[in-house]
PDB file of N, CA and C in Angstrom:
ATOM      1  N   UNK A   1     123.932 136.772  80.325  1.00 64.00           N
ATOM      2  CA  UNK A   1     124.071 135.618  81.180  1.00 64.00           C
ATOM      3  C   UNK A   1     124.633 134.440  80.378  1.00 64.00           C
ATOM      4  N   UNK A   2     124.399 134.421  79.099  1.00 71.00           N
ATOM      5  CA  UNK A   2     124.542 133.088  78.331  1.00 71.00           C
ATOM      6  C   UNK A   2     126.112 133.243  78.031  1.00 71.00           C
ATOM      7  N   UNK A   3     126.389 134.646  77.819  1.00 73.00           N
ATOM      8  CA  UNK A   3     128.601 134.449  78.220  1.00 73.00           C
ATOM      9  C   UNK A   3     128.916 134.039  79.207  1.00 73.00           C
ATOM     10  N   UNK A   4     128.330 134.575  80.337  1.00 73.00           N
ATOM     11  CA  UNK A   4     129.382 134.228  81.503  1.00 73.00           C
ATOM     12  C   UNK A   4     128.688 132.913  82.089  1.00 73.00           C
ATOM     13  N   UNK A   5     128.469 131.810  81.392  1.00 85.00           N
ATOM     14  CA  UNK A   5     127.736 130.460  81.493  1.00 85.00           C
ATOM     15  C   UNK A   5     128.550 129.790  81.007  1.00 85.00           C
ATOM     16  N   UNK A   6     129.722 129.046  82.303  1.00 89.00           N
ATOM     17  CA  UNK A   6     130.958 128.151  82.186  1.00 89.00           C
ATOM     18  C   UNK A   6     130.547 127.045  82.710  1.00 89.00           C
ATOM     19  N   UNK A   7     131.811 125.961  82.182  1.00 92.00           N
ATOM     20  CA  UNK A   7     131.495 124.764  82.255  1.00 92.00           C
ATOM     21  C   UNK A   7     132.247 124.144  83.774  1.00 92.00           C
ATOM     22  N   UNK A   8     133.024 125.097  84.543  1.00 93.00           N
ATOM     23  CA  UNK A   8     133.474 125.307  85.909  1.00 93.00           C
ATOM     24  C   UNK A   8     133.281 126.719  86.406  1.00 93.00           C
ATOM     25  N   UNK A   9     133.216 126.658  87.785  1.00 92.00           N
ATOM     26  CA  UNK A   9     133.186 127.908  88.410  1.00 92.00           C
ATOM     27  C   UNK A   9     133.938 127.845  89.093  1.00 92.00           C
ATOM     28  N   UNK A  10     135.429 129.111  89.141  1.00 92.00           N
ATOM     29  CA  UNK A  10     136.117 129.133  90.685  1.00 92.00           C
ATOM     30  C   UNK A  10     135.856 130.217  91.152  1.00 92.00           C
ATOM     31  N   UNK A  11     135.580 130.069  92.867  1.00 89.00           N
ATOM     32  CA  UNK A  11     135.182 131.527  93.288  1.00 89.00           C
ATOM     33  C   UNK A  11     135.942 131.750  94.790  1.00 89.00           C
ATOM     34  N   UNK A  12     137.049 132.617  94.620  1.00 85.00           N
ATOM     35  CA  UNK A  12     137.548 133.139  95.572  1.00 85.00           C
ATOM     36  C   UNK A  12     137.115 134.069  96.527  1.00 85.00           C
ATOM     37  N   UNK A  13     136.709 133.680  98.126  1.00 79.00           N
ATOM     38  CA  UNK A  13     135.804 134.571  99.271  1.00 79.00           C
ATOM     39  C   UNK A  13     136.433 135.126 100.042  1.00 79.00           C
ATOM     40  N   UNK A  14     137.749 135.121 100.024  1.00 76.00           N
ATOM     41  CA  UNK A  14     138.770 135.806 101.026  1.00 76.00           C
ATOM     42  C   UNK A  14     138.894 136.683 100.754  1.00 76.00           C
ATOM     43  N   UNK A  15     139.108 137.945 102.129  1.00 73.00           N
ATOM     44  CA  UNK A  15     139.564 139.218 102.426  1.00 73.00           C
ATOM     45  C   UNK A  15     140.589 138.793 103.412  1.00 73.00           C
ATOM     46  N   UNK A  16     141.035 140.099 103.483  1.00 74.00           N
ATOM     47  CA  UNK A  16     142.241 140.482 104.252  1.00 74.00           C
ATOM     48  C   UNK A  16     141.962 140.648 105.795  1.00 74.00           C
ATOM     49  N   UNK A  17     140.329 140.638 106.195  1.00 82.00           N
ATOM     50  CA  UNK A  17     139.966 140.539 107.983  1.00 82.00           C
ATOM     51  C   UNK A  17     139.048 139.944 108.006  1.00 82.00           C
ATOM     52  N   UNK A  18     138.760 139.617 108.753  1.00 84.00           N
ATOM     53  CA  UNK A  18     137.844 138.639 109.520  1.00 84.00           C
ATOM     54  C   UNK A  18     136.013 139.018 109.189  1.00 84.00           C
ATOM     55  N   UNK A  19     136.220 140.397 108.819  1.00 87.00           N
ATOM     56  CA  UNK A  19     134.639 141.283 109.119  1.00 87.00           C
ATOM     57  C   UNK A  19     134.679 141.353 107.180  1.00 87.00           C
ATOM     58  N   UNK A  20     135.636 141.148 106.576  1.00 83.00           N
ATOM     59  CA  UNK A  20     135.970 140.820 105.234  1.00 83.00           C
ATOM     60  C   UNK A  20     135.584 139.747 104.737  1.00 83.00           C
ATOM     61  N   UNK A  21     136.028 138.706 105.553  1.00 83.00           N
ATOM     62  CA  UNK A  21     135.488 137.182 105.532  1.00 83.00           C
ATOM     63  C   UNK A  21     133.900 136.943 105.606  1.00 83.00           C
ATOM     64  N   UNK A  22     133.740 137.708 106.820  1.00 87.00           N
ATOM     65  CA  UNK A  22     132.541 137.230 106.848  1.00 87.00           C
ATOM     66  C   UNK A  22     131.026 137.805 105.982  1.00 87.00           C
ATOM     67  N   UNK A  23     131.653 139.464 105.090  1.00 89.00           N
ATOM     68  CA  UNK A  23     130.843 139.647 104.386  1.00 89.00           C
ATOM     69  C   UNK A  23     130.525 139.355 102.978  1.00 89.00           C
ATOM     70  N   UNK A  24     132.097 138.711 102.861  1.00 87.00           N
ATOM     71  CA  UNK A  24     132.014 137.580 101.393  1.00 87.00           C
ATOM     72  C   UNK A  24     131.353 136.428 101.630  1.00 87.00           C
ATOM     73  N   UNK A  25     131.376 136.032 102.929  1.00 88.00           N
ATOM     74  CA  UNK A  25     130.383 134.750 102.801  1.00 88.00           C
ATOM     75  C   UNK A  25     129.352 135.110 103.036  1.00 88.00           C
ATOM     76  N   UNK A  26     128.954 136.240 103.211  1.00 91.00           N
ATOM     77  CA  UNK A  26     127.316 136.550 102.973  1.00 91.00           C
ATOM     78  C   UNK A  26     127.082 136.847 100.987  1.00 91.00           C
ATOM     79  N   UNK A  27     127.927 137.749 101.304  1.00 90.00           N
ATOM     80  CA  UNK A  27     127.583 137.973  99.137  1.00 90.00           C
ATOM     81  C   UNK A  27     127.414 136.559  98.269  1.00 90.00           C
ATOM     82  N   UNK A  28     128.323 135.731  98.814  1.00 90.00           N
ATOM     83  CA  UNK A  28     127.992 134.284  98.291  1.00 90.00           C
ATOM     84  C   UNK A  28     126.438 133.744  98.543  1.00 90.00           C
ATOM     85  N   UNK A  29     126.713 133.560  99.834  1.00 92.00           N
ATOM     86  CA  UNK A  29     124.983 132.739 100.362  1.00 92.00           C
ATOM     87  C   UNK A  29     124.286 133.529  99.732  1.00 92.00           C
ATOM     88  N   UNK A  30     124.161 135.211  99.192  1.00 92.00           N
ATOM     89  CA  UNK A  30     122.912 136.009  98.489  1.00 92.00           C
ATOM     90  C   UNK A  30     123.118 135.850  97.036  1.00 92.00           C
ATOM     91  N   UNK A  31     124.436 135.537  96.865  1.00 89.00           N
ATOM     92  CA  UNK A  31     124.471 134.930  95.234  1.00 89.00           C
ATOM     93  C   UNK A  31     123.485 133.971  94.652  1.00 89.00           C
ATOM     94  N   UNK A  32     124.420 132.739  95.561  1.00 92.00           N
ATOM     95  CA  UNK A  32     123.253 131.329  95.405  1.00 92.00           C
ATOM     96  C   UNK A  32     121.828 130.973  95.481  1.00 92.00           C
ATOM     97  N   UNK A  33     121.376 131.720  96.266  1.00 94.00           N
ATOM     98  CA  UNK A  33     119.719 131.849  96.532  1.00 94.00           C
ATOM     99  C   UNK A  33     119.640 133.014  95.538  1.00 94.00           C
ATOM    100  N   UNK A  34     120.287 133.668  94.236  1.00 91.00           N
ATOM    101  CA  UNK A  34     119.526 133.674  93.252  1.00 91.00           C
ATOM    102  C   UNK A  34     119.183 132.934  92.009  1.00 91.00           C
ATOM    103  N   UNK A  35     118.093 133.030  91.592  1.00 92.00           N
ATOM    104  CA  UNK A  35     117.007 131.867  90.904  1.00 92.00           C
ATOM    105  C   UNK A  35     118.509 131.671  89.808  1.00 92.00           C
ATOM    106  N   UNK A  36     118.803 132.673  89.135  1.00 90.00           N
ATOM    107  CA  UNK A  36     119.924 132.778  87.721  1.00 90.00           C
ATOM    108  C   UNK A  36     120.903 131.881  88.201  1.00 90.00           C
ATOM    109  N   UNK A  37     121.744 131.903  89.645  1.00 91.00           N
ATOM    110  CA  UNK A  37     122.567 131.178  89.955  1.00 91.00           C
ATOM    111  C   UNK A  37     122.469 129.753  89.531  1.00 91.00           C
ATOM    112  N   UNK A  38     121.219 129.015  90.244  1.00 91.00           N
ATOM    113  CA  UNK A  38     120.695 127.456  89.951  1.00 91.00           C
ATOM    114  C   UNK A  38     120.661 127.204  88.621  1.00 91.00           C
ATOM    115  N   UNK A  39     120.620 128.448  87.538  1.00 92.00           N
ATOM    116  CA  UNK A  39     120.815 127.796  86.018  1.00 92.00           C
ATOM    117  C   UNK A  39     121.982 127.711  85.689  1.00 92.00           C
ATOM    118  N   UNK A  40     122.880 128.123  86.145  1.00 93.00           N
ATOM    119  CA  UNK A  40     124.174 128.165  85.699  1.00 93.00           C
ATOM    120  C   UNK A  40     124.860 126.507  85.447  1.00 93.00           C
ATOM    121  N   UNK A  41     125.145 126.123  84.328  1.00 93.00           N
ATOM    122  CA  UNK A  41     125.731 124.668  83.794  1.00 93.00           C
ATOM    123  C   UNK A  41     126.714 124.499  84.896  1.00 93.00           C
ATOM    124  N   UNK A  42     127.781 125.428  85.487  1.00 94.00           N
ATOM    125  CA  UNK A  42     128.540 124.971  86.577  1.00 94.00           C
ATOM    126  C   UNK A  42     127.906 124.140  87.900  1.00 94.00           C
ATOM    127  N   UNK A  43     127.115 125.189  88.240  1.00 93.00           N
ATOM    128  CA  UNK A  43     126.305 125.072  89.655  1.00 93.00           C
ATOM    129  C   UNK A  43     125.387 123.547  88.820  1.00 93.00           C
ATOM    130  N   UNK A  44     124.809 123.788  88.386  1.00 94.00           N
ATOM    131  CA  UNK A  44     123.786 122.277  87.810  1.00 94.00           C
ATOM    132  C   UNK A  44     124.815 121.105  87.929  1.00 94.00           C
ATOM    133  N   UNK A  45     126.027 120.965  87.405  1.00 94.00           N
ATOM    134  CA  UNK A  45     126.946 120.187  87.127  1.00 94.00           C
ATOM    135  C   UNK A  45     127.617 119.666  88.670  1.00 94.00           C
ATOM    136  N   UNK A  46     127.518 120.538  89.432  1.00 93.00           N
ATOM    137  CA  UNK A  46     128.232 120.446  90.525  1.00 93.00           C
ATOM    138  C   UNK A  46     130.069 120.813  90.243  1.00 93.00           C
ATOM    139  N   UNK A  47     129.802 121.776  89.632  1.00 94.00           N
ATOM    140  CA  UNK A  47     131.308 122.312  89.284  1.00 94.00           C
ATOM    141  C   UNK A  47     131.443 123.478  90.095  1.00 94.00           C
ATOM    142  N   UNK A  48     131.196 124.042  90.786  1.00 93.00           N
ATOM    143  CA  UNK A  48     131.758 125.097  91.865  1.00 93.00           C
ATOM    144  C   UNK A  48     132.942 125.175  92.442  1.00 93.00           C
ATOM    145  N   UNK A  49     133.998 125.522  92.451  1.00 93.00           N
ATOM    146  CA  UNK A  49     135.014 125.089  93.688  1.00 93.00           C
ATOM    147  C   UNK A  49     135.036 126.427  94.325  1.00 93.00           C
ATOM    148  N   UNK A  50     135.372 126.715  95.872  1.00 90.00           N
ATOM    149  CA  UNK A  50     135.983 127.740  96.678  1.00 90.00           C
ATOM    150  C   UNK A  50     137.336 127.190  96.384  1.00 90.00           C
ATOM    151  N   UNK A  51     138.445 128.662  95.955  1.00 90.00           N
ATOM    152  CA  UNK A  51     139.718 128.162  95.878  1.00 90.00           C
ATOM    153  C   UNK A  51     140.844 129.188  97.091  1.00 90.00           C
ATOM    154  N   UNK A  52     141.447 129.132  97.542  1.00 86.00           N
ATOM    155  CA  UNK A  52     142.042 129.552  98.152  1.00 86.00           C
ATOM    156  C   UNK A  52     142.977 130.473  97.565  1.00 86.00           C
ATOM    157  N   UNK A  53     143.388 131.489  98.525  1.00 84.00           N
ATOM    158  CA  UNK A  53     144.114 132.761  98.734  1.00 84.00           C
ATOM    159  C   UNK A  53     145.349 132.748  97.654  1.00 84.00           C
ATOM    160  N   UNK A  54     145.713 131.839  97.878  1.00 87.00           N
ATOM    161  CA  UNK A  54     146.872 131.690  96.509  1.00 87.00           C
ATOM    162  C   UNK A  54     146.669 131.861  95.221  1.00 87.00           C
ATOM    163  N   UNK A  55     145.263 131.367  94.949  1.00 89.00           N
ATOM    164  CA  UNK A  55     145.005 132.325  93.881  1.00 89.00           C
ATOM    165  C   UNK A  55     144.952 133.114  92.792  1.00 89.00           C
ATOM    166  N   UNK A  56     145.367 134.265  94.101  1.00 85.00           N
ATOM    167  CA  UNK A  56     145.635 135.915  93.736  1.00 85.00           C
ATOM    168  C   UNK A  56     146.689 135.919  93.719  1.00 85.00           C
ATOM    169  N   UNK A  57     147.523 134.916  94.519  1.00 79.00           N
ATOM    170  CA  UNK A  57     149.037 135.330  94.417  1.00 79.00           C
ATOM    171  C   UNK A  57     150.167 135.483  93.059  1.00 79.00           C
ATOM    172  N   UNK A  58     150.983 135.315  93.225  1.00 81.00           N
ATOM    173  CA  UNK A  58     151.912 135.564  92.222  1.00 81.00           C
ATOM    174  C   UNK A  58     153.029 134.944  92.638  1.00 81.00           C
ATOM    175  N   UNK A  59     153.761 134.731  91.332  1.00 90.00           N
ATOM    176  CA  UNK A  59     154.697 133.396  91.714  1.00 90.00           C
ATOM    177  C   UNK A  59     154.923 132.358  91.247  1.00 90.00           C
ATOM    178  N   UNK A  60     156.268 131.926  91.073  1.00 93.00           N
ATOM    179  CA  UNK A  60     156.232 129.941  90.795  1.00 93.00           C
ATOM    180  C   UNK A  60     155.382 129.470  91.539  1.00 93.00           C
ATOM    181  N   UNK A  61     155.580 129.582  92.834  1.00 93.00           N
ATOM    182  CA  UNK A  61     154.627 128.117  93.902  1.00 93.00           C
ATOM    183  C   UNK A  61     153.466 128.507  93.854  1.00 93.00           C
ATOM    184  N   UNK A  62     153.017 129.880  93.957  1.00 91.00           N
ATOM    185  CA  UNK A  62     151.159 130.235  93.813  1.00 91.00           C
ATOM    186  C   UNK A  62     150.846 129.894  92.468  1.00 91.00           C
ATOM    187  N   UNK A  63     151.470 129.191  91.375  1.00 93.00           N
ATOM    188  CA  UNK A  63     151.284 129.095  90.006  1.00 93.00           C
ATOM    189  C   UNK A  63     151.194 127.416  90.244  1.00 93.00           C
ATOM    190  N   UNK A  64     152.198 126.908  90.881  1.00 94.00           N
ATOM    191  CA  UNK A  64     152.313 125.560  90.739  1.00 94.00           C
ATOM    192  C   UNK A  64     150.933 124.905  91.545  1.00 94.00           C
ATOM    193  N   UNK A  65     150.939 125.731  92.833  1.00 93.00           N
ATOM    194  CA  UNK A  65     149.833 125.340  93.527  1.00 93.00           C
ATOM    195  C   UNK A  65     148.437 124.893  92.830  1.00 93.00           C
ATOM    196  N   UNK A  66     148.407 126.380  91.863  1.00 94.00           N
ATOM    197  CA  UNK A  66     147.147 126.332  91.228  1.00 94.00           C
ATOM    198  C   UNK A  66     146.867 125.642  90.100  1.00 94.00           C
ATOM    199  N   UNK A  67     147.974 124.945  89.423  1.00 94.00           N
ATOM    200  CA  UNK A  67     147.993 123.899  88.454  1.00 94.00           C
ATOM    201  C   UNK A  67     147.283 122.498  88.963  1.00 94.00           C
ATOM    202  N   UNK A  68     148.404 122.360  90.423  1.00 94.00           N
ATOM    203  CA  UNK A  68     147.462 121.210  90.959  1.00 94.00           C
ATOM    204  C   UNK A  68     146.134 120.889  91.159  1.00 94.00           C
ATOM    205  N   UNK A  69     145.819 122.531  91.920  1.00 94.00           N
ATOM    206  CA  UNK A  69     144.555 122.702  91.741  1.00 94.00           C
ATOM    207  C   UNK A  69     143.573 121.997  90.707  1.00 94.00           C
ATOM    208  N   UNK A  70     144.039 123.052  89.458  1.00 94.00           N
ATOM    209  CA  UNK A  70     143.487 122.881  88.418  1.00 94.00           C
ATOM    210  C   UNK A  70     142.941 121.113  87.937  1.00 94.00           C
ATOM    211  N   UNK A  71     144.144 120.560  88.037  1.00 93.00           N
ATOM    212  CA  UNK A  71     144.310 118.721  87.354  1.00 93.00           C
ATOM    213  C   UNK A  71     143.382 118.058  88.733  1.00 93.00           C
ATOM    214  N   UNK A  72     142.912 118.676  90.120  1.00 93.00           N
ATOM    215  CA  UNK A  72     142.421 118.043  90.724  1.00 93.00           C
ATOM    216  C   UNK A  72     140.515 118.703  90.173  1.00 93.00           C
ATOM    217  N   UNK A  73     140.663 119.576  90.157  1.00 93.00           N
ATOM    218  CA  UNK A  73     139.243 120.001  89.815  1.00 93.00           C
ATOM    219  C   UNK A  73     138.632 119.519  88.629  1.00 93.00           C
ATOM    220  N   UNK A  74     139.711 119.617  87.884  1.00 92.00           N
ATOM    221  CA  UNK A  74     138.675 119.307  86.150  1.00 92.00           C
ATOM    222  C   UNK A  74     139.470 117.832  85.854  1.00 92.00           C
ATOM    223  N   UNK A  75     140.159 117.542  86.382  1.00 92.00           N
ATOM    224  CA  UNK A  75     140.384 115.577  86.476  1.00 92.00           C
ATOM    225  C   UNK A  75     140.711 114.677  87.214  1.00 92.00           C
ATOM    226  N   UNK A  76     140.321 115.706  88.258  1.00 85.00           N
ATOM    227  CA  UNK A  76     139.745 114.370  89.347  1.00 85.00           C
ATOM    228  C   UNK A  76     141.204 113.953  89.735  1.00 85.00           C
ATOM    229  N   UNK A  77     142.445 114.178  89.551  1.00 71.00           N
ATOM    230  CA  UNK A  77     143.316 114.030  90.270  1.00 71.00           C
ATOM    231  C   UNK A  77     144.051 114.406  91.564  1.00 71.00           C
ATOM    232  N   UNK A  78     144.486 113.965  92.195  1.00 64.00           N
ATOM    233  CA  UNK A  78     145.369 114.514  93.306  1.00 64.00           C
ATOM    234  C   UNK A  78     147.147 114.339  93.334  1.00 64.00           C
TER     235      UNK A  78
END
């Protein structure tokens, strides 16, 4: 546990259907309501983000996207 104890968390919940969707957002909600989760320096910190489908993608713009991402998550920019 003490490796995979980051100072951000990104966690991607998307599937490809709807019945996909909705059983990643259950694996999440059963994530979080475990006790180990609440120690995690991310989760304490309020560093969590859900990031979107792009992601996974591949690409200049799914790359550029996720840069922005990035400079908005860990500095607060937009």
């Amino acid at each position: 546990m003490e490796q995979a104890d980051g100072d951000v968390i990104f966690l991607w919940t998307g599937e490809n259907t709807s019945q996909g969707n909705e059983e990643a957002k259950k694996r999440l909600q059963q994530l979080q309501q475990d006790p180990l989760w609440g120690q995690l320096r991310a989760v304490k910190a309020g560093k969590v983000y859900e990031v979107p489908s792009y992601w996974i993608g591949s690409g200049p713009i799914a790359a550029n996207a996720i840069l922005d991402d990035l400079y908005k998550y860990l500095l607060g920019e937009n």
